[in-house]
Backbone as XML, in Angstrom:
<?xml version="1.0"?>
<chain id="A" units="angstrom">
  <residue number="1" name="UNK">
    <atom name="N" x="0.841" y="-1.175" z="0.000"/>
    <atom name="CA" x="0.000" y="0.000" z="0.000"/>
    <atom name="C" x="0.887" y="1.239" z="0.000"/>
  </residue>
  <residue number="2" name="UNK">
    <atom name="N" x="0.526" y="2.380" z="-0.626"/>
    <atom name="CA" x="1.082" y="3.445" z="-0.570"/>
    <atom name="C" x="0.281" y="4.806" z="0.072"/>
  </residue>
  <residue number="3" name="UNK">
    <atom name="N" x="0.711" y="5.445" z="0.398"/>
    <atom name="CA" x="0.008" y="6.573" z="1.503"/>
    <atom name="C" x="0.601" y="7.603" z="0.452"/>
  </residue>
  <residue number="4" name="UNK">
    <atom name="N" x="-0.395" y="9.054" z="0.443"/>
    <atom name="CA" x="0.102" y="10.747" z="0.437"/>
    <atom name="C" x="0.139" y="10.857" z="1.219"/>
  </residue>
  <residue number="5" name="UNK">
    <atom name="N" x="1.471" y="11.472" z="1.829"/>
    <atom name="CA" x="1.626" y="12.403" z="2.904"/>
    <atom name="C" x="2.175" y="13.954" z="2.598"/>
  </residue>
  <residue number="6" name="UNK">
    <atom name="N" x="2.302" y="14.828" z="3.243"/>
    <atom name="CA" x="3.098" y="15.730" z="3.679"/>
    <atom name="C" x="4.675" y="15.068" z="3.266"/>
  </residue>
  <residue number="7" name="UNK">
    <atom name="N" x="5.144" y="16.275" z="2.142"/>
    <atom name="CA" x="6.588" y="16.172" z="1.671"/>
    <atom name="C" x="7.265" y="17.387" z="2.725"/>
  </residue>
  <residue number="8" name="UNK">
    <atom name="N" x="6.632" y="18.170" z="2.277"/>
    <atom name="CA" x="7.217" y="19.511" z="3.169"/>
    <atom name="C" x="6.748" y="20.682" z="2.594"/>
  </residue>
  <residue number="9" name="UNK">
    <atom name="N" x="6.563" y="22.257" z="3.438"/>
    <atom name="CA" x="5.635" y="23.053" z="3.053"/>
    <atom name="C" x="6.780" y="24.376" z="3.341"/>
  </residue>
  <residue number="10" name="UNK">
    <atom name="N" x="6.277" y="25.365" z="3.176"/>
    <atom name="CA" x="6.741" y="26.953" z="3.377"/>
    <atom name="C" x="5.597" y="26.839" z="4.218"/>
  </residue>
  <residue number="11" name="UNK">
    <atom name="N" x="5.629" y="27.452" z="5.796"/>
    <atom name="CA" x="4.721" y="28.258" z="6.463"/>
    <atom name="C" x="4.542" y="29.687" z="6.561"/>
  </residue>
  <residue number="12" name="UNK">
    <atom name="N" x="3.397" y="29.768" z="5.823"/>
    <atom name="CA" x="3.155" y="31.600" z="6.138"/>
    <atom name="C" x="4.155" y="32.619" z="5.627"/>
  </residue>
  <residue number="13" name="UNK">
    <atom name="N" x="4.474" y="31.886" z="4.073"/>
    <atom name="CA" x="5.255" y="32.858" z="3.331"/>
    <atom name="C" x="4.375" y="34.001" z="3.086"/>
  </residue>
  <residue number="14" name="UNK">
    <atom name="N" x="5.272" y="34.881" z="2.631"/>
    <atom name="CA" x="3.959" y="36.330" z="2.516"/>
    <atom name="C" x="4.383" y="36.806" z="1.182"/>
  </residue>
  <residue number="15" name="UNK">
    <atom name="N" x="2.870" y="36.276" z="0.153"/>
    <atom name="CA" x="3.556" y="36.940" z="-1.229"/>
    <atom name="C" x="3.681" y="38.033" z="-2.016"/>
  </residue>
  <residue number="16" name="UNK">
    <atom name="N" x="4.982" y="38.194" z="-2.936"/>
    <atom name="CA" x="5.494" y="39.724" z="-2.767"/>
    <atom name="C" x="5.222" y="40.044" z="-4.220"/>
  </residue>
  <residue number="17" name="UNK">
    <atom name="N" x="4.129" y="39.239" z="-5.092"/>
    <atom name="CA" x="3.445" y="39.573" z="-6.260"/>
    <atom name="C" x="3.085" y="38.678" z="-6.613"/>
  </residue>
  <residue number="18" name="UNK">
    <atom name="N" x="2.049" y="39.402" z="-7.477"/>
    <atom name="CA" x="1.071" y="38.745" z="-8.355"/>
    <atom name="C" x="0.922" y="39.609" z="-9.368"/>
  </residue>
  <residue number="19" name="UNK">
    <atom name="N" x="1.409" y="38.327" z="-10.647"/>
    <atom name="CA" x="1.983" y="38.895" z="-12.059"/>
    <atom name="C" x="0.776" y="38.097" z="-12.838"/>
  </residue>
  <residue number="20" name="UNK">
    <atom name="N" x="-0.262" y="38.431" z="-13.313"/>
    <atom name="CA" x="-1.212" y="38.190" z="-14.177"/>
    <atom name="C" x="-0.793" y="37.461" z="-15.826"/>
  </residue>
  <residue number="21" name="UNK">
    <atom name="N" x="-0.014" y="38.061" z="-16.182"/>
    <atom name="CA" x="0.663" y="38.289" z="-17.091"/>
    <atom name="C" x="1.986" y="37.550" z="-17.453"/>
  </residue>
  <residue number="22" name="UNK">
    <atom name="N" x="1.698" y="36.429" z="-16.999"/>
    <atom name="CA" x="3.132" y="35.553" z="-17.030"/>
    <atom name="C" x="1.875" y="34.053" z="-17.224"/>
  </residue>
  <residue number="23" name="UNK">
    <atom name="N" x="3.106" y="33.149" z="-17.596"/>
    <atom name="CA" x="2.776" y="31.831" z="-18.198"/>
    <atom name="C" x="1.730" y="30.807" z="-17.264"/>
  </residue>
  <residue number="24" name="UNK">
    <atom name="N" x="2.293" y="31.244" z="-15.844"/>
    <atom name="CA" x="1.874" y="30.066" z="-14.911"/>
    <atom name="C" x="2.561" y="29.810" z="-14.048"/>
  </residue>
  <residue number="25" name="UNK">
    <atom name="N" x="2.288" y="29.465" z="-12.242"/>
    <atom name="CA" x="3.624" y="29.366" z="-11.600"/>
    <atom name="C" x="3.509" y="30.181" z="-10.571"/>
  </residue>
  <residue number="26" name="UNK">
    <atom name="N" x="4.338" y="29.236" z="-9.747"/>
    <atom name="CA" x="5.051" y="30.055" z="-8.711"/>
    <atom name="C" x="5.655" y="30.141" z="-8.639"/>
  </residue>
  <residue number="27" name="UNK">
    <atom name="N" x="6.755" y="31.628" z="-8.246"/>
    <atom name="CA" x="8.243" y="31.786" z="-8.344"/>
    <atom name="C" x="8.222" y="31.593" z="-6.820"/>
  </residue>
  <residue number="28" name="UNK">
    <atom name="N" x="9.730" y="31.110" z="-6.584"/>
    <atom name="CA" x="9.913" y="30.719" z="-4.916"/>
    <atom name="C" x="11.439" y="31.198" z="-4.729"/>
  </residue>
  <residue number="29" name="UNK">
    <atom name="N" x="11.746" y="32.126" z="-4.257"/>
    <atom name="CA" x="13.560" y="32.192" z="-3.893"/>
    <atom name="C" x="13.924" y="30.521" z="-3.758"/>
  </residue>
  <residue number="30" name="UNK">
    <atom name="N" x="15.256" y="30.927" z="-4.569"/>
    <atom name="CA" x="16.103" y="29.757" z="-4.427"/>
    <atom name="C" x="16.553" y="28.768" z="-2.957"/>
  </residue>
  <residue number="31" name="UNK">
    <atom name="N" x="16.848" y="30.024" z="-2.505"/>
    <atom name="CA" x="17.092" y="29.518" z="-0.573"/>
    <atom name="C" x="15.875" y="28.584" z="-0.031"/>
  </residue>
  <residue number="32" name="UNK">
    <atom name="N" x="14.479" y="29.008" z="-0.424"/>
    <atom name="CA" x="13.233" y="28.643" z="0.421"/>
    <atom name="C" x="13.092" y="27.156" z="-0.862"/>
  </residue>
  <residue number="33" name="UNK">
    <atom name="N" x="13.647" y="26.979" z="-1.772"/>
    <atom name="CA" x="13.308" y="25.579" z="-2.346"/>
    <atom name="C" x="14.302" y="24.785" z="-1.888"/>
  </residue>
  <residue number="34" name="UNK">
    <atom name="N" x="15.713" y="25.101" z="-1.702"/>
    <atom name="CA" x="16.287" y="24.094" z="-0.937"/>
    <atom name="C" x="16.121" y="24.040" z="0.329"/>
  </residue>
  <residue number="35" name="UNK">
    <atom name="N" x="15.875" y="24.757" z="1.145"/>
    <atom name="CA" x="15.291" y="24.279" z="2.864"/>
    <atom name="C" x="14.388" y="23.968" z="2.958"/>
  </residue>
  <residue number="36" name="UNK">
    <atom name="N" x="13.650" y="23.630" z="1.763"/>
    <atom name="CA" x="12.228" y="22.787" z="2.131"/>
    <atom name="C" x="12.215" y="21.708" z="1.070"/>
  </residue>
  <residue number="37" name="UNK">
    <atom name="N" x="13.305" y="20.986" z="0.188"/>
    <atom name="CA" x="13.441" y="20.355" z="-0.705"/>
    <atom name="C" x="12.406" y="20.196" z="-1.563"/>
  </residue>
  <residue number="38" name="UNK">
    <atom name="N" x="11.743" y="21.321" z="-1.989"/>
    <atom name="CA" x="10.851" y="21.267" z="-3.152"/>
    <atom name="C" x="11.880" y="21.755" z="-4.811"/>
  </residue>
  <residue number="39" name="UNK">
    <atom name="N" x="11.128" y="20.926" z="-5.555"/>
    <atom name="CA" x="12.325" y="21.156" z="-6.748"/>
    <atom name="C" x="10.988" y="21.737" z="-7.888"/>
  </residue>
  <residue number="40" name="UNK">
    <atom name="N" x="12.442" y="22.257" z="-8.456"/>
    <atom name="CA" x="11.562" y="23.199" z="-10.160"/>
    <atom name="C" x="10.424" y="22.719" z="-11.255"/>
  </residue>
  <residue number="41" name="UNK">
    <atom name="N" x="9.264" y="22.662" z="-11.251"/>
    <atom name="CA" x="8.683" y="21.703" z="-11.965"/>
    <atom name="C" x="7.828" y="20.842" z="-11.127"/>
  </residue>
  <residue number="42" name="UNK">
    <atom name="N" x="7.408" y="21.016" z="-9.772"/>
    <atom name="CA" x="7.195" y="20.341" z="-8.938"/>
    <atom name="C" x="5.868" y="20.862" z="-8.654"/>
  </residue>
  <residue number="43" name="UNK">
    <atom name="N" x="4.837" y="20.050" z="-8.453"/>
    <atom name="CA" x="3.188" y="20.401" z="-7.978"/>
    <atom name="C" x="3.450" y="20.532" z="-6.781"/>
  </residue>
  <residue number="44" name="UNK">
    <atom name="N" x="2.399" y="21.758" z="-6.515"/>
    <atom name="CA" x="2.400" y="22.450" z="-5.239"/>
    <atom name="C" x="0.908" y="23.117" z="-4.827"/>
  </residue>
  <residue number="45" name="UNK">
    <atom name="N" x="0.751" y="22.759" z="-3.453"/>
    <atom name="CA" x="-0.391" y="23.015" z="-3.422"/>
    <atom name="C" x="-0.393" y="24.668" z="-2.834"/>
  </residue>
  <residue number="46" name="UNK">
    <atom name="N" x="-1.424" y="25.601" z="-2.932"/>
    <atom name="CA" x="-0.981" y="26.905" z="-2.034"/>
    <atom name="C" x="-2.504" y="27.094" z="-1.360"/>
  </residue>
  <residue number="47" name="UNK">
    <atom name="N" x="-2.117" y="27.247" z="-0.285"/>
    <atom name="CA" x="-2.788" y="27.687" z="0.825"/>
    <atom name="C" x="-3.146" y="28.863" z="1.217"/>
  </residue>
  <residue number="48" name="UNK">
    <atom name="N" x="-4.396" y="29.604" z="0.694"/>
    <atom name="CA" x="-4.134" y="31.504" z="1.368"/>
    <atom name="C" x="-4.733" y="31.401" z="2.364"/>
  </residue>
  <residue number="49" name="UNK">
    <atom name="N" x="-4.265" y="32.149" z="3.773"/>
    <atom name="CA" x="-4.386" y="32.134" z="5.188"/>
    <atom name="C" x="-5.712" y="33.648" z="4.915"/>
  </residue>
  <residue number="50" name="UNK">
    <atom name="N" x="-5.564" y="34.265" z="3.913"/>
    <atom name="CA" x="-6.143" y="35.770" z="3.863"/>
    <atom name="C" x="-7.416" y="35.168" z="3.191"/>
  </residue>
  <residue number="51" name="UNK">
    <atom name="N" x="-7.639" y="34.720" z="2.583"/>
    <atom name="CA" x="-9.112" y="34.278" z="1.988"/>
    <atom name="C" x="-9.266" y="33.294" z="1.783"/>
  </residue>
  <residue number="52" name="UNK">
    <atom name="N" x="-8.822" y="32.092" z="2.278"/>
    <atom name="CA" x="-9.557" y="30.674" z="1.977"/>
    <atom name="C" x="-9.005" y="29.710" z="1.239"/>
  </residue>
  <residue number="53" name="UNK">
    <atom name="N" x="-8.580" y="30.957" z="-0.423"/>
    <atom name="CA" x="-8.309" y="29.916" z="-1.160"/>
    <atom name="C" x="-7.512" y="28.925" z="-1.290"/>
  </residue>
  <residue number="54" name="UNK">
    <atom name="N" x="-7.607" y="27.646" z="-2.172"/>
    <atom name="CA" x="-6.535" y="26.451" z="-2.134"/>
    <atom name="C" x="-6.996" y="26.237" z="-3.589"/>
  </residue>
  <residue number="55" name="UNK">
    <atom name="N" x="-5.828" y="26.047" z="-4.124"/>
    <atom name="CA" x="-5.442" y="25.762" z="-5.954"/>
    <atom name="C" x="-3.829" y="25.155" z="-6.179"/>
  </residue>
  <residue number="56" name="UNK">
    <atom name="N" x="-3.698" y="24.565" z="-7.217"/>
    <atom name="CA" x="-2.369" y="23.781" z="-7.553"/>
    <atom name="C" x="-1.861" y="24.575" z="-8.512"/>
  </residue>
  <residue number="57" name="UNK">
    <atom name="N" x="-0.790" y="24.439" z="-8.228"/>
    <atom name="CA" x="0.784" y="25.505" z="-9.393"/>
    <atom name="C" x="1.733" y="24.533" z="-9.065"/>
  </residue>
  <residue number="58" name="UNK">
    <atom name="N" x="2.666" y="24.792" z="-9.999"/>
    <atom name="CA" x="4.311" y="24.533" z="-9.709"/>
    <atom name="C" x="5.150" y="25.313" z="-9.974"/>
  </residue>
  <residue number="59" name="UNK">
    <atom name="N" x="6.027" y="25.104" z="-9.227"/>
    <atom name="CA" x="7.296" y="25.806" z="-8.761"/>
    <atom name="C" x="8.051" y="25.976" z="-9.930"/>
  </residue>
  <residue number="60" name="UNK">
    <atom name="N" x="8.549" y="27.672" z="-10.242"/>
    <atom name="CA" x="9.540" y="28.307" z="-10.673"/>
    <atom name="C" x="10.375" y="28.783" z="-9.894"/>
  </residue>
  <residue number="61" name="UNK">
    <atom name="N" x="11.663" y="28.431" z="-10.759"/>
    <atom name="CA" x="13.095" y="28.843" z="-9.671"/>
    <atom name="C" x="13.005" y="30.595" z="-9.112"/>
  </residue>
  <residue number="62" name="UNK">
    <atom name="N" x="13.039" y="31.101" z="-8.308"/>
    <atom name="CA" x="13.331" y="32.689" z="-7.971"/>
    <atom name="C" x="15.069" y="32.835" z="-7.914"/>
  </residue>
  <residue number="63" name="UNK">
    <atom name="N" x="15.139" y="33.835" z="-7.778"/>
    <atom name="CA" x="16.932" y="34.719" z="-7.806"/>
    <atom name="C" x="16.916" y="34.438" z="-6.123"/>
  </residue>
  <residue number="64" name="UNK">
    <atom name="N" x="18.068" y="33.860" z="-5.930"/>
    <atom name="CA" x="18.973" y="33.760" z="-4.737"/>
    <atom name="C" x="18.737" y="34.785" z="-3.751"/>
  </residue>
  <residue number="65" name="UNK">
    <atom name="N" x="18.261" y="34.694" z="-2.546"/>
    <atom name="CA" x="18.206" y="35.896" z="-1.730"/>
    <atom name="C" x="17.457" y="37.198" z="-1.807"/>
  </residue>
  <residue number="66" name="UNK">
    <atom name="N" x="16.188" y="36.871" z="-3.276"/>
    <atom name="CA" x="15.221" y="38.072" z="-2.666"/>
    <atom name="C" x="14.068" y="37.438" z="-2.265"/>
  </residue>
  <residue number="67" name="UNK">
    <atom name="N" x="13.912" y="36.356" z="-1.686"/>
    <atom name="CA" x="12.829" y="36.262" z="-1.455"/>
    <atom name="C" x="11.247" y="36.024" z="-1.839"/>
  </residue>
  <residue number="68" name="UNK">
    <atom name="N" x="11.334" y="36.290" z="-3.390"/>
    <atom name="CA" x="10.129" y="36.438" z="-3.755"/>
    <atom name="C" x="9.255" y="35.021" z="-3.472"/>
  </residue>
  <residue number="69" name="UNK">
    <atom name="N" x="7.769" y="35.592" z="-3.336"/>
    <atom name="CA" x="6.928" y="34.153" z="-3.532"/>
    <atom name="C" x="6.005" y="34.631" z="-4.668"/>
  </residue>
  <residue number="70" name="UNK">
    <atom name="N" x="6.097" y="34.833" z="-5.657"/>
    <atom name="CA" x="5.111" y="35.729" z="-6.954"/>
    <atom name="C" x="4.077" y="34.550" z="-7.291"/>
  </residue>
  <residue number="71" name="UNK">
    <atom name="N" x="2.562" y="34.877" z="-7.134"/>
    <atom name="CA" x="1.549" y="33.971" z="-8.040"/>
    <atom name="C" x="1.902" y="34.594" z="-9.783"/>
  </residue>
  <residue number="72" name="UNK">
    <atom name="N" x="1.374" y="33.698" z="-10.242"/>
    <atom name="CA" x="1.841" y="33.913" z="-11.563"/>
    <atom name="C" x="0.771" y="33.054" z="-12.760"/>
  </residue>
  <residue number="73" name="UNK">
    <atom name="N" x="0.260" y="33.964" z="-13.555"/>
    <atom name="CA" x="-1.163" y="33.790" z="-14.778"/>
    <atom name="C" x="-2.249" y="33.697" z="-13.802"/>
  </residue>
  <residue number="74" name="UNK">
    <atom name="N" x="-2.971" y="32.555" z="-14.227"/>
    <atom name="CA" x="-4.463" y="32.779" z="-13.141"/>
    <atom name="C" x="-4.452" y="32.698" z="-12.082"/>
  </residue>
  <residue number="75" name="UNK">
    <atom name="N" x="-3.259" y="32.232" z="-11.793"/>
    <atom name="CA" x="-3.237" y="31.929" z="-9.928"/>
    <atom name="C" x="-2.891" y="33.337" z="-9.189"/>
  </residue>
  <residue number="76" name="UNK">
    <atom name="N" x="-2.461" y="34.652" z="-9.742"/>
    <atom name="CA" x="-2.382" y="35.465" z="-9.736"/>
    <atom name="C" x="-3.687" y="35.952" z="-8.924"/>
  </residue>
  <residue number="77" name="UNK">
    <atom name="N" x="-5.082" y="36.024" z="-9.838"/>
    <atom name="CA" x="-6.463" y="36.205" z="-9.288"/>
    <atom name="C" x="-6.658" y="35.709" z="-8.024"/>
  </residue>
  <residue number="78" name="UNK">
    <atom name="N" x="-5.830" y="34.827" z="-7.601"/>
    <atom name="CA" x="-6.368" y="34.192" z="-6.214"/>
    <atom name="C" x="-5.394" y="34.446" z="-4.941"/>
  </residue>
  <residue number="79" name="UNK">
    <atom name="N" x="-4.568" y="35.970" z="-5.250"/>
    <atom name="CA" x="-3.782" y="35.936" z="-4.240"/>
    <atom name="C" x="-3.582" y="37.837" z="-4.523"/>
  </residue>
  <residue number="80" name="UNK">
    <atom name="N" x="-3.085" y="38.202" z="-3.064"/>
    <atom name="CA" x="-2.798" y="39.838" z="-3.585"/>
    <atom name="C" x="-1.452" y="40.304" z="-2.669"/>
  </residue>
  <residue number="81" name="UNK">
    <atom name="N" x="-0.684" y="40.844" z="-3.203"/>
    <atom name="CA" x="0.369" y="41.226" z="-2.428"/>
    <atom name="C" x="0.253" y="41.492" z="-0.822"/>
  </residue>
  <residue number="82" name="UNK">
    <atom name="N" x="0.992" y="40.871" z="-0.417"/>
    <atom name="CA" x="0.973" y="40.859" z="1.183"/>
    <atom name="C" x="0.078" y="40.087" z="1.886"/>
  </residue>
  <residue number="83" name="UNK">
    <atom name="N" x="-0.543" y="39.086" z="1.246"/>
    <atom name="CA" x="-1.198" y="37.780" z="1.440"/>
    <atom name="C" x="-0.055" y="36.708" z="2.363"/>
  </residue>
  <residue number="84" name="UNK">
    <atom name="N" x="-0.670" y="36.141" z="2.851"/>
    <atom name="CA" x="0.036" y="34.700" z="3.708"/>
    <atom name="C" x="-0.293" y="33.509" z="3.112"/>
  </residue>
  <residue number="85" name="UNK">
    <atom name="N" x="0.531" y="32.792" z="2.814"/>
    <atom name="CA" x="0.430" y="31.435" z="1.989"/>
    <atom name="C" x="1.139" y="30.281" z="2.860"/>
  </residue>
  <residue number="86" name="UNK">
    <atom name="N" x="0.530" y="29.255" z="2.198"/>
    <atom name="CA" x="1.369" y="27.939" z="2.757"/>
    <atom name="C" x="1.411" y="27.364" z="1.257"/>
  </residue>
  <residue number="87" name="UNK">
    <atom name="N" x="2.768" y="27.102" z="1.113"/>
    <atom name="CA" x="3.160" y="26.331" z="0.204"/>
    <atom name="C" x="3.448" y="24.707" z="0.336"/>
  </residue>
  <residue number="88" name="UNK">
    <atom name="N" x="2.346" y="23.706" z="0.210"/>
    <atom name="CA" x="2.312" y="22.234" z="0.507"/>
    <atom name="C" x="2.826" y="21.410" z="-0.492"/>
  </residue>
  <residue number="89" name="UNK">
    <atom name="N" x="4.076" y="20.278" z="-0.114"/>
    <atom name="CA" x="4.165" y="19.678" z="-1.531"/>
    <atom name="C" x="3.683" y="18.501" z="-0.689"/>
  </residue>
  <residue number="90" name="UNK">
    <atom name="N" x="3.850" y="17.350" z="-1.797"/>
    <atom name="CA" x="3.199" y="16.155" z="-1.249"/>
    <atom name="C" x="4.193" y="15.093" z="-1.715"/>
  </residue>
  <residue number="91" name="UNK">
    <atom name="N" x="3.991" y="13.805" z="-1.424"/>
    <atom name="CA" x="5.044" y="12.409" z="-1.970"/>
    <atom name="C" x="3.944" y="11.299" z="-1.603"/>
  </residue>
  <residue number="92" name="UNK">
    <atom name="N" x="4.032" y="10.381" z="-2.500"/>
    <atom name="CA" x="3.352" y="8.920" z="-2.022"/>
    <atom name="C" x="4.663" y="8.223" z="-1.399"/>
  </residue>
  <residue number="93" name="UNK">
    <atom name="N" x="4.189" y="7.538" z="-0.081"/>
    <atom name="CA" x="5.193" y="6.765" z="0.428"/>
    <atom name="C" x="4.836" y="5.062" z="0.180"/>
  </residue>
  <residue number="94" name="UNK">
    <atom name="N" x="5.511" y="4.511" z="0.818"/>
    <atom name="CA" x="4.673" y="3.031" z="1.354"/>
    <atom name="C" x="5.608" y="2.875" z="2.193"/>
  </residue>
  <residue number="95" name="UNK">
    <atom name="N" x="4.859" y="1.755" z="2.401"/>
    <atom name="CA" x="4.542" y="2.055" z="4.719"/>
    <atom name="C" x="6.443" y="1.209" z="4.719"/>
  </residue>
  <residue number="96" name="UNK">
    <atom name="N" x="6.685" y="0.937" z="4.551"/>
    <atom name="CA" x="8.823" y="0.777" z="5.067"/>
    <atom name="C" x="9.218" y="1.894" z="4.640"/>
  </residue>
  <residue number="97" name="UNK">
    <atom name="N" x="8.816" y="2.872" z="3.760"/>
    <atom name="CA" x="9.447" y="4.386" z="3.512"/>
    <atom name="C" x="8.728" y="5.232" z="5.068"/>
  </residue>
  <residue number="98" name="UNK">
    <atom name="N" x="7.639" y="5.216" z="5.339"/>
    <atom name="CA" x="6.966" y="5.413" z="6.020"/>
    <atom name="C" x="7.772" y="5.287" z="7.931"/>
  </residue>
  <residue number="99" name="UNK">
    <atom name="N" x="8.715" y="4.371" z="8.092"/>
    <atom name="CA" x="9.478" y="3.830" z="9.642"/>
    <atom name="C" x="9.875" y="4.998" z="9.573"/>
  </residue>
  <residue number="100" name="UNK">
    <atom name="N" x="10.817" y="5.812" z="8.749"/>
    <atom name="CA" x="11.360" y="7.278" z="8.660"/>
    <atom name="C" x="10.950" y="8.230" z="8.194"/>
  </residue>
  <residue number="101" name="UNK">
    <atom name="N" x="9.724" y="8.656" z="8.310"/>
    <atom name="CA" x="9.133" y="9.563" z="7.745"/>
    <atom name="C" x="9.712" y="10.980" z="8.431"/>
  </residue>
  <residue number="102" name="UNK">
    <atom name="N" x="10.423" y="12.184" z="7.448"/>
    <atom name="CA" x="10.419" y="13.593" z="8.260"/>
    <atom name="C" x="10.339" y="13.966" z="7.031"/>
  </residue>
  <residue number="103" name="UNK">
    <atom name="N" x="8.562" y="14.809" z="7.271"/>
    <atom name="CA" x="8.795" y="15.645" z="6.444"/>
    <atom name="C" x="9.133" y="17.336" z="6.876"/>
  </residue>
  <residue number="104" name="UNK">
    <atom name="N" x="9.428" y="18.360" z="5.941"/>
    <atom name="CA" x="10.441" y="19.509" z="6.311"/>
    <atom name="C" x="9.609" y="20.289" z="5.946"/>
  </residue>
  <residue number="105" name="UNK">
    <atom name="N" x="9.321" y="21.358" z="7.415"/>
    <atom name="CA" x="8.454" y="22.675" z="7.458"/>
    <atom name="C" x="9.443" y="23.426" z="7.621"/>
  </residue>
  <residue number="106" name="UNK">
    <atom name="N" x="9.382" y="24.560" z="6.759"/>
    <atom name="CA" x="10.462" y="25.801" z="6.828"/>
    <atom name="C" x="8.950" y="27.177" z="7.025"/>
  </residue>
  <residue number="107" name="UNK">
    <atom name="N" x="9.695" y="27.169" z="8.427"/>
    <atom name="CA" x="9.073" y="28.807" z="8.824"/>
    <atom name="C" x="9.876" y="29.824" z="8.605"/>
  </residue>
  <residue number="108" name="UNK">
    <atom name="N" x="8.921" y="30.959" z="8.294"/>
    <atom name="CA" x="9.427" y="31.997" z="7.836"/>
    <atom name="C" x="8.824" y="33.187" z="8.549"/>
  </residue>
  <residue number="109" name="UNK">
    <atom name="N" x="9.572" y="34.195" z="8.055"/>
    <atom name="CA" x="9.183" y="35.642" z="9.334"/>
    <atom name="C" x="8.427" y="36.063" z="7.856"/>
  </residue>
  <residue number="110" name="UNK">
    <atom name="N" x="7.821" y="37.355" z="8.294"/>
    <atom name="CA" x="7.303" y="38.039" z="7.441"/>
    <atom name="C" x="8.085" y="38.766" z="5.985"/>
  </residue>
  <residue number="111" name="UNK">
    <atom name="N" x="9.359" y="38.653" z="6.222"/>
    <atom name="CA" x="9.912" y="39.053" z="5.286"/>
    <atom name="C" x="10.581" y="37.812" z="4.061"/>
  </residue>
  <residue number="112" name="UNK">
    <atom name="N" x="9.525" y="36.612" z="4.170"/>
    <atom name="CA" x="10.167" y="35.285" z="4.017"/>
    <atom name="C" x="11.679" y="34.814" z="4.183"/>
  </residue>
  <residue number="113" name="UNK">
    <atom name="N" x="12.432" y="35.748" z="5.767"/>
    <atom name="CA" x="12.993" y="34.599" z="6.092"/>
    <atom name="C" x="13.178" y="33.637" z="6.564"/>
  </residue>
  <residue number="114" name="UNK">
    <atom name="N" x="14.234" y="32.637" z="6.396"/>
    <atom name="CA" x="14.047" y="31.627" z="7.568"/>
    <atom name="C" x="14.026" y="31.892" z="8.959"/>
  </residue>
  <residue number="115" name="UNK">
    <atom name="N" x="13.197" y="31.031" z="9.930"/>
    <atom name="CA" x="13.472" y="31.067" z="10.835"/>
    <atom name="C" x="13.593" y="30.218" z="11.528"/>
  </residue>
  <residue number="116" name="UNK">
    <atom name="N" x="13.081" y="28.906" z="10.853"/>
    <atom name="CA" x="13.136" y="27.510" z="11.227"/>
    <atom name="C" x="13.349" y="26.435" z="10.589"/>
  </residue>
  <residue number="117" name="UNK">
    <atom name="N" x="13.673" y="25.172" z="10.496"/>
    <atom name="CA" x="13.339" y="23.864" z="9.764"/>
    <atom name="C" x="12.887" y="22.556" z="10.359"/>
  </residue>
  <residue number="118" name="UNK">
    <atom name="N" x="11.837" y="22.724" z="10.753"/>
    <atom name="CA" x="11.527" y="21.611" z="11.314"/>
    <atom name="C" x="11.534" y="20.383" z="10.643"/>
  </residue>
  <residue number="119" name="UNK">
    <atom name="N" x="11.518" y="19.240" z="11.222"/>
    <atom name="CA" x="11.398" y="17.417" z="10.681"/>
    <atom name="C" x="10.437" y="16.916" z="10.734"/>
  </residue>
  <residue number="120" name="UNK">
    <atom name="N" x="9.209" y="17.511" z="11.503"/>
    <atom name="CA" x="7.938" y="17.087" z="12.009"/>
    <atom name="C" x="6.634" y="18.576" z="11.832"/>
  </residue>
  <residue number="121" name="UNK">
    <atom name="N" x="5.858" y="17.419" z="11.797"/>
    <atom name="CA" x="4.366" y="18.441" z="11.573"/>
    <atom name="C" x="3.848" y="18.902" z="12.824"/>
  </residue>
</chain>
C-alpha cells in the first residue's frame, strides 16, 4: 500500500506579487526551495491564510536571496500582495518508507525569512 503524505511546506510565506501576465507558476527564492526540498517543476499546493483559497501551481526557480513568492497567470487572481500562503508539496510513500518519515516545514518571518526547519508536523 502506498500513503500521500506531507513532503514539506513553506509556512506563512507572505507573497510579494502577483503577475497576471506571465505563463503560470510560482516563483519561490532559491534559498526557500532548498530548505524545504521542493524542486523546479514540482506540484504544489498553495494555501491563502487571507481568503480561503486552495489551488495547484508549480514551482519556478526565484533569484537567490530576494525572497520572492510571486503567483503567476491565473493563480495570480487568487492571491494579492501581502497575502500569507502555505506552500504544501506532497510524496506517495509506502509504509517501510513510512518507519522514517520527516517531512520539512520551513518557517518563515514576514519578510520570508528563515526562521526555522523543522522534521515534524
Amino acid at each position: 500500500m502506498t500513503i500521500e503524505m506531507l513532503y514539506s511546506k513553506i509556512h506563512r510565506a507572505t507573497v510579494t506579487d502577483a503577475n497576471l501576465n506571465y505563463v503560470g507558476s510560482i516563483t519561490i527564492d532559491e534559498e526557500l526551495l532548498e530548505a524545504s526540498g521542493m524542486r523546479i517543476g514540482q506540484k504544489v499546493e498553495i494555501l491563502n491564510i487571507n481568503n480561503g483559497e486552495r489551488f495547484s501551481t508549480y514551482v519556478i526557480l526565484g533569484e537567490r536571496g530576494k525572497r520572492d513568492i510571486c503567483l503567476n497567470g491565473a493563480a495570480a487572481r487568487k492571491v494579492h500582495k501581502g497575502d500569507k500562503v502555505i506552500i504544501v508539496a506532497y510524496a506517495t510513500y509506502d509504509e517501510k518508507e513510512l518507519e522514517n518519515y520527516e517531512p520539512k516545514v520551513v518557517l518563515v518571518d514576514d519578510d520570508n525569512n528563515i526562521t526555522d526547519v523543522l522534521s515534524e508536523i
